[in-house]
JSON list of C-alpha atoms in Angstrom, two decimals:
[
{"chain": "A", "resi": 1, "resn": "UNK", "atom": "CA", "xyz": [27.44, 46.18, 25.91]},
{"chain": "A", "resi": 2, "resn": "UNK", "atom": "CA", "xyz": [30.31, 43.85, 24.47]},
{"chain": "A", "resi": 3, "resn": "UNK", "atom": "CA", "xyz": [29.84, 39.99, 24.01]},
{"chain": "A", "resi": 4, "resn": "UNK", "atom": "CA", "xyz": [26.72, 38.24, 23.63]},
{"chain": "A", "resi": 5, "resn": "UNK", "atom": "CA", "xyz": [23.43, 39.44, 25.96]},
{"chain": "A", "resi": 6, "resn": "UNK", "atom": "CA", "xyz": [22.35, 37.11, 28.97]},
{"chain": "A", "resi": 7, "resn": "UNK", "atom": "CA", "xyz": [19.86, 34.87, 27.55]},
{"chain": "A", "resi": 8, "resn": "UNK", "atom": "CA", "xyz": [16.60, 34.11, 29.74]},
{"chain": "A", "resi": 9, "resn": "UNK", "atom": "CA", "xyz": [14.18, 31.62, 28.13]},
{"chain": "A", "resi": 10, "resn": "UNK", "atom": "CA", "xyz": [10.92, 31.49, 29.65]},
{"chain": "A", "resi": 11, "resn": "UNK", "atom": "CA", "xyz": [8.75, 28.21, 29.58]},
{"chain": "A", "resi": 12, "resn": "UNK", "atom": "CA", "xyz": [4.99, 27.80, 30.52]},
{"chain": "A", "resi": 13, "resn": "UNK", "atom": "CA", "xyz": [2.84, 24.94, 29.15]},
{"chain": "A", "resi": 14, "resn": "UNK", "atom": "CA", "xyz": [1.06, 26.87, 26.07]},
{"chain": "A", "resi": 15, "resn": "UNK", "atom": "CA", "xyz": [2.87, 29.40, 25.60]},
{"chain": "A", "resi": 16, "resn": "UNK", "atom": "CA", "xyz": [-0.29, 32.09, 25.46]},
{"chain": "A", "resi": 17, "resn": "UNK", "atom": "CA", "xyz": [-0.97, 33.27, 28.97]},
{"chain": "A", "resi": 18, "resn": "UNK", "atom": "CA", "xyz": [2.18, 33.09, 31.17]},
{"chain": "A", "resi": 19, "resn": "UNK", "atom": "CA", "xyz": [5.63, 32.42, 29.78]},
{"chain": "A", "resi": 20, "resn": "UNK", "atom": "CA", "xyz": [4.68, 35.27, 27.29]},
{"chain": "A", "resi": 21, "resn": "UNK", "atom": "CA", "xyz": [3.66, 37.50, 30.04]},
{"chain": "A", "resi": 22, "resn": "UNK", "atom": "CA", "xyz": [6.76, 36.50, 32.15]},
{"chain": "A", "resi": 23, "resn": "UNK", "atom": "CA", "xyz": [8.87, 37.12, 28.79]},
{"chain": "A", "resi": 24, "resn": "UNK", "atom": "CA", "xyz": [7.58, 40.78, 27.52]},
{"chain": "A", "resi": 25, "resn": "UNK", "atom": "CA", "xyz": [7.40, 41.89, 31.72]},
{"chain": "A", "resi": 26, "resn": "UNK", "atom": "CA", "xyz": [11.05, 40.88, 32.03]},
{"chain": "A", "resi": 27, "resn": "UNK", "atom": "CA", "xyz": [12.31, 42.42, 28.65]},
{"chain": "A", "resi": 28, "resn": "UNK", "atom": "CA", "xyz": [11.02, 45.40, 29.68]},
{"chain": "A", "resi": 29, "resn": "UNK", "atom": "CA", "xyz": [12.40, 45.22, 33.44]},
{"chain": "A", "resi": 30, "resn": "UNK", "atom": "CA", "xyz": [15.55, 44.10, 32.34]},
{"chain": "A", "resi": 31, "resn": "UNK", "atom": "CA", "xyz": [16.21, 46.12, 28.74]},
{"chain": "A", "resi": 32, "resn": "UNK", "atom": "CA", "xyz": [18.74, 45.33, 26.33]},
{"chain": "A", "resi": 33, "resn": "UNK", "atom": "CA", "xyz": [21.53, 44.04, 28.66]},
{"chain": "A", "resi": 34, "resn": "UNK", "atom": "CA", "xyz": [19.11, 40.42, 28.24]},
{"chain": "A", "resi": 35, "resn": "UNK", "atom": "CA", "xyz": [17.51, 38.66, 25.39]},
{"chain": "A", "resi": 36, "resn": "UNK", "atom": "CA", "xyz": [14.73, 36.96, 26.64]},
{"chain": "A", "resi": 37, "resn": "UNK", "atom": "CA", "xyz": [12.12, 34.94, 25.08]},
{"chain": "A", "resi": 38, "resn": "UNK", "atom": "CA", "xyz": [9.10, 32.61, 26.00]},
{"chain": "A", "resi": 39, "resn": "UNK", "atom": "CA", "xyz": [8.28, 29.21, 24.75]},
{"chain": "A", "resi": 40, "resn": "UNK", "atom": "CA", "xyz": [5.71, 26.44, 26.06]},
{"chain": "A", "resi": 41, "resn": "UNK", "atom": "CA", "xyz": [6.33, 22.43, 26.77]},
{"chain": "A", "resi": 42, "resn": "UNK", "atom": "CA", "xyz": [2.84, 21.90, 24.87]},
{"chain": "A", "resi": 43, "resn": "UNK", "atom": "CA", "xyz": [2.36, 24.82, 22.81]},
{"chain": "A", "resi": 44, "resn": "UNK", "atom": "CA", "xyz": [-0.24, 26.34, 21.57]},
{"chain": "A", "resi": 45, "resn": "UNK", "atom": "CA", "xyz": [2.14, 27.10, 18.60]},
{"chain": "A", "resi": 46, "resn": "UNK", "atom": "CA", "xyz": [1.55, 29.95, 16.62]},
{"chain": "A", "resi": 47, "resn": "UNK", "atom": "CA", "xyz": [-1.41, 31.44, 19.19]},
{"chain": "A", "resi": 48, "resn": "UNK", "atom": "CA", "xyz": [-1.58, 34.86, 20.01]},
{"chain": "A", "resi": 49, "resn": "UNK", "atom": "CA", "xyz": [-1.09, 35.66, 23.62]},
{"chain": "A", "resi": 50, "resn": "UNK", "atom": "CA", "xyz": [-4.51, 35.40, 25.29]},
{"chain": "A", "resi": 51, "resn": "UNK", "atom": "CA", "xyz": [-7.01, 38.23, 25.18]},
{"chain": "A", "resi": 52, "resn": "UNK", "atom": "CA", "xyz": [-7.79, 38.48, 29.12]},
{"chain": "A", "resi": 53, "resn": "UNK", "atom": "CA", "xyz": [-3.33, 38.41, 29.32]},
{"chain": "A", "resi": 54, "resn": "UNK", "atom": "CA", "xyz": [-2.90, 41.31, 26.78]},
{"chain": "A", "resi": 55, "resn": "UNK", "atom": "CA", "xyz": [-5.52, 43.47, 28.48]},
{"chain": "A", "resi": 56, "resn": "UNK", "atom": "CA", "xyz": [-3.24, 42.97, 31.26]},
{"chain": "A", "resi": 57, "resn": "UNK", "atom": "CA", "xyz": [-0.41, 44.11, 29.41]},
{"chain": "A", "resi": 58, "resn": "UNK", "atom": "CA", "xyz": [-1.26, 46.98, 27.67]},
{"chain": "A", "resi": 59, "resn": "UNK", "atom": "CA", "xyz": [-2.88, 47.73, 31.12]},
{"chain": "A", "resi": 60, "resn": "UNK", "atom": "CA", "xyz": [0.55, 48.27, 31.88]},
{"chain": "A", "resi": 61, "resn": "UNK", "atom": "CA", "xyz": [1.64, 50.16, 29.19]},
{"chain": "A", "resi": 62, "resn": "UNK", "atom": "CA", "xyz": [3.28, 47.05, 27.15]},
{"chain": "A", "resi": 63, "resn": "UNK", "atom": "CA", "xyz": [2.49, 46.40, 23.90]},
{"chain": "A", "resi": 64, "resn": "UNK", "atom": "CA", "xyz": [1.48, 42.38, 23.19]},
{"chain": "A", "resi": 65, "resn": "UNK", "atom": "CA", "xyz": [1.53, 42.45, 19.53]},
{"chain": "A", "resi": 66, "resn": "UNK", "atom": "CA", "xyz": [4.03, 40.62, 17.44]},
{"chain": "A", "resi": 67, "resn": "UNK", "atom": "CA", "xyz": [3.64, 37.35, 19.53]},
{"chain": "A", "resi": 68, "resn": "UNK", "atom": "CA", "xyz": [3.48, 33.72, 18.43]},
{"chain": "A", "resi": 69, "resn": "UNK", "atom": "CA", "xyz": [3.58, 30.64, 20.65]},
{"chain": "A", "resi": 70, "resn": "UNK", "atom": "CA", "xyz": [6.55, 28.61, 20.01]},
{"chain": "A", "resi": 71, "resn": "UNK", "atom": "CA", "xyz": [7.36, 25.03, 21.33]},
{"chain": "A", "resi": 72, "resn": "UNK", "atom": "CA", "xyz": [10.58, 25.31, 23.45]},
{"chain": "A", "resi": 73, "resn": "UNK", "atom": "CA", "xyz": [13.74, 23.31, 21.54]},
{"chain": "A", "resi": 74, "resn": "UNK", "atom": "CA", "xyz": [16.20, 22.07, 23.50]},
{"chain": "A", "resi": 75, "resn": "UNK", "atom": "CA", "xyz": [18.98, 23.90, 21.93]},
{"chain": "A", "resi": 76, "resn": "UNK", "atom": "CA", "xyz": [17.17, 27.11, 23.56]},
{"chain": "A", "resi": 77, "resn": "UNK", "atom": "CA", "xyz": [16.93, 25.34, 26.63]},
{"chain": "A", "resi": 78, "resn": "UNK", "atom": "CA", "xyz": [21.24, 24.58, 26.18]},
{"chain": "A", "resi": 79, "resn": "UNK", "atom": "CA", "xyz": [22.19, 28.10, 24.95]},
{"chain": "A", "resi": 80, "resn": "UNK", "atom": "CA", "xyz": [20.51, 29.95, 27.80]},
{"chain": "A", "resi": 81, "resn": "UNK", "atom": "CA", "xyz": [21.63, 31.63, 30.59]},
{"chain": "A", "resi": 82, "resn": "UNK", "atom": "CA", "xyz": [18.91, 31.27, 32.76]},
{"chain": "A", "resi": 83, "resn": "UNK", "atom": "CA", "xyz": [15.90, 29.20, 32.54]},
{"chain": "A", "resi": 84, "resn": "UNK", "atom": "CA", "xyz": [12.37, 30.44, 34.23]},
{"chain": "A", "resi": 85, "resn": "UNK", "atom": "CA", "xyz": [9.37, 27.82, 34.38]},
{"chain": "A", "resi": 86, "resn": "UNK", "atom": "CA", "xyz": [6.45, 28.54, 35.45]},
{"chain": "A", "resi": 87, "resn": "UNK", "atom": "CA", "xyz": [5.87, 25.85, 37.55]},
{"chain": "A", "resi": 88, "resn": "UNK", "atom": "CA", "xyz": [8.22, 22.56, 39.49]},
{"chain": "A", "resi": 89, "resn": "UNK", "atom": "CA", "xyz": [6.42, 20.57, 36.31]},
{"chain": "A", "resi": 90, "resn": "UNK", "atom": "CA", "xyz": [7.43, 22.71, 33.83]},
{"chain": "A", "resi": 91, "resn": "UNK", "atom": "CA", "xyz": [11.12, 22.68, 35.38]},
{"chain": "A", "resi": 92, "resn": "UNK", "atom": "CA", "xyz": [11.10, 19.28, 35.55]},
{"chain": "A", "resi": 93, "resn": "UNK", "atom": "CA", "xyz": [9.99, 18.46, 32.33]},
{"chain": "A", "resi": 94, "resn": "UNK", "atom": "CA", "xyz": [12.76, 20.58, 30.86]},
{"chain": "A", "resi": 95, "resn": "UNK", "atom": "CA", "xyz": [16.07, 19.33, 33.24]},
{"chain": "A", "resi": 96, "resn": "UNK", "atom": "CA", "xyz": [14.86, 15.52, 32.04]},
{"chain": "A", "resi": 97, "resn": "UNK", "atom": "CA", "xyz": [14.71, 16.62, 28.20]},
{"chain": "A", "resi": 98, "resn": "UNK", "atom": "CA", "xyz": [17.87, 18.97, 28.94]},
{"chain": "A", "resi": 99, "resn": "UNK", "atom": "CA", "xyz": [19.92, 17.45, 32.19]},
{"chain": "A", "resi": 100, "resn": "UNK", "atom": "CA", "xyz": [22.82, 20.21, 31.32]},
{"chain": "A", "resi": 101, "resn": "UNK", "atom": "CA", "xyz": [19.77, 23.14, 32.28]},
{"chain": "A", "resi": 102, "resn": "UNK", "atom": "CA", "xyz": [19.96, 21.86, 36.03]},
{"chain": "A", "resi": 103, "resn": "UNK", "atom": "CA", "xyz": [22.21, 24.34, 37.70]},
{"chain": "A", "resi": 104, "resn": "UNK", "atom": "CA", "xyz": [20.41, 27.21, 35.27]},
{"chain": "A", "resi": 105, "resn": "UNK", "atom": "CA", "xyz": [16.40, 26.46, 35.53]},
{"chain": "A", "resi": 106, "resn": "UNK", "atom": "CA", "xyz": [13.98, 27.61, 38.58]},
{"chain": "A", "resi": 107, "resn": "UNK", "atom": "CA", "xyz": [11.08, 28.37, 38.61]},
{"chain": "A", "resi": 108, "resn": "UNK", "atom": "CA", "xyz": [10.35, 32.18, 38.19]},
{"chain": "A", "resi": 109, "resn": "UNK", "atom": "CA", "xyz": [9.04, 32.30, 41.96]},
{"chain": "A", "resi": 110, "resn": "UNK", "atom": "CA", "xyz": [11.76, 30.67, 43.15]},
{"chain": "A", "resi": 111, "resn": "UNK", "atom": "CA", "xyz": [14.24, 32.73, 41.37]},
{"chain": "A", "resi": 112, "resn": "UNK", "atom": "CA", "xyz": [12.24, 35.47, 42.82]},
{"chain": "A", "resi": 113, "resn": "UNK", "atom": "CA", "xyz": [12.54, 34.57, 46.09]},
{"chain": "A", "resi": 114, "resn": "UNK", "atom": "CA", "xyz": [16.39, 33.84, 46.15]},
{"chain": "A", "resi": 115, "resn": "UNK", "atom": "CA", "xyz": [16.88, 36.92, 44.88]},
{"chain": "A", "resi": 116, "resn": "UNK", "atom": "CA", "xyz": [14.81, 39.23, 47.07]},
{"chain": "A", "resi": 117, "resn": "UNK", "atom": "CA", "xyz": [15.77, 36.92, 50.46]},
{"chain": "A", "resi": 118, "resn": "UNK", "atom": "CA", "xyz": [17.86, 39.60, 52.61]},
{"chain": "A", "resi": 119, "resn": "UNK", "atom": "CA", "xyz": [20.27, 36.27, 53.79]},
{"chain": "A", "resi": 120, "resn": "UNK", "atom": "CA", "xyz": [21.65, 36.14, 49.99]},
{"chain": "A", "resi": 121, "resn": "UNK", "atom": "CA", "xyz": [24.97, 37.39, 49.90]},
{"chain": "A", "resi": 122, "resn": "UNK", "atom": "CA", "xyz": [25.39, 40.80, 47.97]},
{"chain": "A", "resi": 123, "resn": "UNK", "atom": "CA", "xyz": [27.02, 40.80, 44.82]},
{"chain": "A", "resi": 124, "resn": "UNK", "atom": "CA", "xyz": [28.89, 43.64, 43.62]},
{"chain": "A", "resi": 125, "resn": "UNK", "atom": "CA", "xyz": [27.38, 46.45, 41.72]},
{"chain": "A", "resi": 126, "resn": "UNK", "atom": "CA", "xyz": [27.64, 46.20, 37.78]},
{"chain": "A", "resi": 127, "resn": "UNK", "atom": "CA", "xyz": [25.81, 46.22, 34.75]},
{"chain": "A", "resi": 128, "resn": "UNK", "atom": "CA", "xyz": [22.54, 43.99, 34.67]},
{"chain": "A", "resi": 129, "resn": "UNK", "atom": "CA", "xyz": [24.19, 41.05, 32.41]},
{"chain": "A", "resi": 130, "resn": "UNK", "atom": "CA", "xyz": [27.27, 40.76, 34.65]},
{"chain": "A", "resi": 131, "resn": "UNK", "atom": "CA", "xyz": [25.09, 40.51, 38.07]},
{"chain": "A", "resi": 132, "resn": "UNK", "atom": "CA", "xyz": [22.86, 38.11, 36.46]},
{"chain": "A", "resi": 133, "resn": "UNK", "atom": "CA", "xyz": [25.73, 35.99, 35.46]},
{"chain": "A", "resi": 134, "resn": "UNK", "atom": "CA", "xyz": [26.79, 36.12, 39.22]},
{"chain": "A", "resi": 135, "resn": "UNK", "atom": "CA", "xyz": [23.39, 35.30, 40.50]},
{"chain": "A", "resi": 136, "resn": "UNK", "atom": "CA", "xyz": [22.29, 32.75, 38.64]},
{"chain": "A", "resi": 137, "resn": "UNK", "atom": "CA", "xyz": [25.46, 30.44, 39.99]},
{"chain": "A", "resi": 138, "resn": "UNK", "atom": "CA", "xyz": [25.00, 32.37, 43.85]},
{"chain": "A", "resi": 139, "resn": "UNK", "atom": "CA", "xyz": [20.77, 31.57, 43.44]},
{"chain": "A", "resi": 140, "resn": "UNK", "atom": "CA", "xyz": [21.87, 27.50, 42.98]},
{"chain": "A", "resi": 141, "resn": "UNK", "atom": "CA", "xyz": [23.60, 27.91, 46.32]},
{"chain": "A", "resi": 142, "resn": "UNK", "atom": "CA", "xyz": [20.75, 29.15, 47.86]},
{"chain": "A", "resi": 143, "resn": "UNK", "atom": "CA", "xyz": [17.98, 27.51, 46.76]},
{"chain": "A", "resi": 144, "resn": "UNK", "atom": "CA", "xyz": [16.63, 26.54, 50.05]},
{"chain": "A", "resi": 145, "resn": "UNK", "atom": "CA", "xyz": [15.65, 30.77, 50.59]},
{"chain": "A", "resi": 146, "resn": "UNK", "atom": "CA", "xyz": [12.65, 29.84, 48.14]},
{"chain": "A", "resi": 147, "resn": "UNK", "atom": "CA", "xyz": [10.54, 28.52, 50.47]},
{"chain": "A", "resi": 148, "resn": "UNK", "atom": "CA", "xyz": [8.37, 25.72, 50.20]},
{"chain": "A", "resi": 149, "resn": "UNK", "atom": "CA", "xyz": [8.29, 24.18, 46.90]},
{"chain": "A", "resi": 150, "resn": "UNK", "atom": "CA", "xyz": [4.42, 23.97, 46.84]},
{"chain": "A", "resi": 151, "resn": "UNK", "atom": "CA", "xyz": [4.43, 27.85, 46.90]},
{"chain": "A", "resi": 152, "resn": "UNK", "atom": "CA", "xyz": [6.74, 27.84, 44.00]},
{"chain": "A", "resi": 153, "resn": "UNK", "atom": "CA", "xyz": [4.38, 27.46, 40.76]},
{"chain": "A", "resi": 154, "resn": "UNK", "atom": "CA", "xyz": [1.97, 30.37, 39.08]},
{"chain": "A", "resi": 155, "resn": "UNK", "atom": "CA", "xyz": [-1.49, 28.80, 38.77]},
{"chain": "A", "resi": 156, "resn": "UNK", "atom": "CA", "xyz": [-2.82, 28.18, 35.23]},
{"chain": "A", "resi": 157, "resn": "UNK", "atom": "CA", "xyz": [-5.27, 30.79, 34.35]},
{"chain": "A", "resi": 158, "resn": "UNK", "atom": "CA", "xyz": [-6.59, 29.04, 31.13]},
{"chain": "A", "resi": 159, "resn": "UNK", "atom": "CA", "xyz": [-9.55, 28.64, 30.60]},
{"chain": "A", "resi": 160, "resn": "UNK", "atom": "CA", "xyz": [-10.61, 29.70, 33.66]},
{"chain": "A", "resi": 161, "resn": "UNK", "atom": "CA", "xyz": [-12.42, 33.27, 35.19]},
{"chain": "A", "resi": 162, "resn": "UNK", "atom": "CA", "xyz": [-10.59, 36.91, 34.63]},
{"chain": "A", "resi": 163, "resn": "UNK", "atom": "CA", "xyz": [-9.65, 36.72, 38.58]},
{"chain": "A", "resi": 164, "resn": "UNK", "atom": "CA", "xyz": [-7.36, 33.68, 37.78]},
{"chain": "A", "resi": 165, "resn": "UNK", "atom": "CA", "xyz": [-5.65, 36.04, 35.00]},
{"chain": "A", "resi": 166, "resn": "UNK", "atom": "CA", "xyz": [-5.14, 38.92, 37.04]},
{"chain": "A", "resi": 167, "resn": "UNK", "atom": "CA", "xyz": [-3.78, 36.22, 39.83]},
{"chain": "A", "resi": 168, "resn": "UNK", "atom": "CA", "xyz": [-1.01, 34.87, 37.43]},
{"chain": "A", "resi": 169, "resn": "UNK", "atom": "CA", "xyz": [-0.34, 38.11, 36.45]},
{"chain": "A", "resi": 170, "resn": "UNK", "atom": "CA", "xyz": [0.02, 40.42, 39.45]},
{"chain": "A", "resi": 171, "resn": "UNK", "atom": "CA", "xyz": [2.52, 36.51, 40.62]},
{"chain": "A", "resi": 172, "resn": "UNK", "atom": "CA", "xyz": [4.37, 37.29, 37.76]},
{"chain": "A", "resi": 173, "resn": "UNK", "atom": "CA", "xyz": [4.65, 40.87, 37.58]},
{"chain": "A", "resi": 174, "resn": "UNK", "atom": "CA", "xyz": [6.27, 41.17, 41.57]},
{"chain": "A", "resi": 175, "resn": "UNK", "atom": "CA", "xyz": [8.57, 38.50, 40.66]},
{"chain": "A", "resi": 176, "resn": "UNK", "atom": "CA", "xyz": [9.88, 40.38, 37.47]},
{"chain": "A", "resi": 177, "resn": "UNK", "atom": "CA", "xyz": [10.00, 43.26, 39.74]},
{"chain": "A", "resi": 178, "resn": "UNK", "atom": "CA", "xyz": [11.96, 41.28, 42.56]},
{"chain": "A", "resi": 179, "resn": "UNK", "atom": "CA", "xyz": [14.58, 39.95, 39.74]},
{"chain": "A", "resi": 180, "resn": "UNK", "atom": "CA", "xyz": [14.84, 43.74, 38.27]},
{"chain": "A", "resi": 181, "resn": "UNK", "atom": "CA", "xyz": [15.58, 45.14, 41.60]},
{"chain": "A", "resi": 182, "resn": "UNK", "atom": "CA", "xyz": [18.46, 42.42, 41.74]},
{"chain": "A", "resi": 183, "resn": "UNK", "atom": "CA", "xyz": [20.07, 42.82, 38.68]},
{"chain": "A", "resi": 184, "resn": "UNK", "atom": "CA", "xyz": [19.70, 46.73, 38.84]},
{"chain": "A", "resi": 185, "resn": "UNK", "atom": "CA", "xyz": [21.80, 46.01, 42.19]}
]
């Protein structure tokens, strides 16, 4: 691939249980044609990812080591190509910190959503950095495919029982898979 790779950023509140899980998912969807990494608005900084999350992973066949929770900057929010909260809050908290991320931040249902909506227009087939450089601008347009914002943010699993885990992460895992299926074309 020439130029620089389409950089997705990731942003949860820690940083442990599911930005990370959003980031390593999408990586893995996506491949090399995106850089993506994960960072939290009150992070746990320097954390692991959370045990009950990386049972989930490697569960899946992805490796969770080499992970430490980072506090986002808001040069990463500027330089990337696409920012993915995990909730409105999270969104919100990062377009009043960084008002240039407006017209590049969802949340990573809502992205989702646009993206998988059958009324989107089609873009034209091409490699996964180009489409995603078409879609993010096209997904703006169309934000009103999401649905209702209150269906919009992954629940917090912290702290709270393993079904709450495996709820963020099955939200998260068929919204990587509806953004793959995009970009893939």
């Amino acid at each position: 691939m020439t130029g620089p790779a389409f950089r997705i950023v990731t942003i949860c509140t820690g940083n442990i249980c599911r930005s990370p899980i959003a980031e390593r998912l999408l990586q893995v969807a996506l491949g090399d044609a995106v850089a993506v990494t994960s960072a939290g608005v009150r992070a746990m900084v320097g954390d692991p990812i959370h045990p009950e999350m990386v049972a989930l992973l490697e569960r899946s066949g992805i490796p969770a080591d080499g992970f430490a929770a980072r506090q986002v900057a808001p040069t990463e929010v500027r330089s990337a190509d696409l920012v993915l909260a995990l909730t409105r809050q999270h969104r919100a908290e990062l377009v009043q910190q960084t008002p240039a991320a407006l017209r590049r931040s969802f949340t990573l249902l809502e992205f989702a959503r646009i993206l998988a909506s059958p009324n989107l227009p089609l873009v034209p087939a091409g490699a996964v950095g180009v489409r995603l450089r078409e879609l993010v601008p096209l997904a703006v347009r169309y934000r009103s495919l999401a649905g209702p914002a209150e269906t919009q943010d992954v629940p917090d699993p912290y702290g709270r029982d393993r079904a709450a885990y495996e709820l963020a992460y099955g939200l998260i895992s068929d919204a990587v898979d509806a953004i793959a299926r995009a970009a893939r074309g």
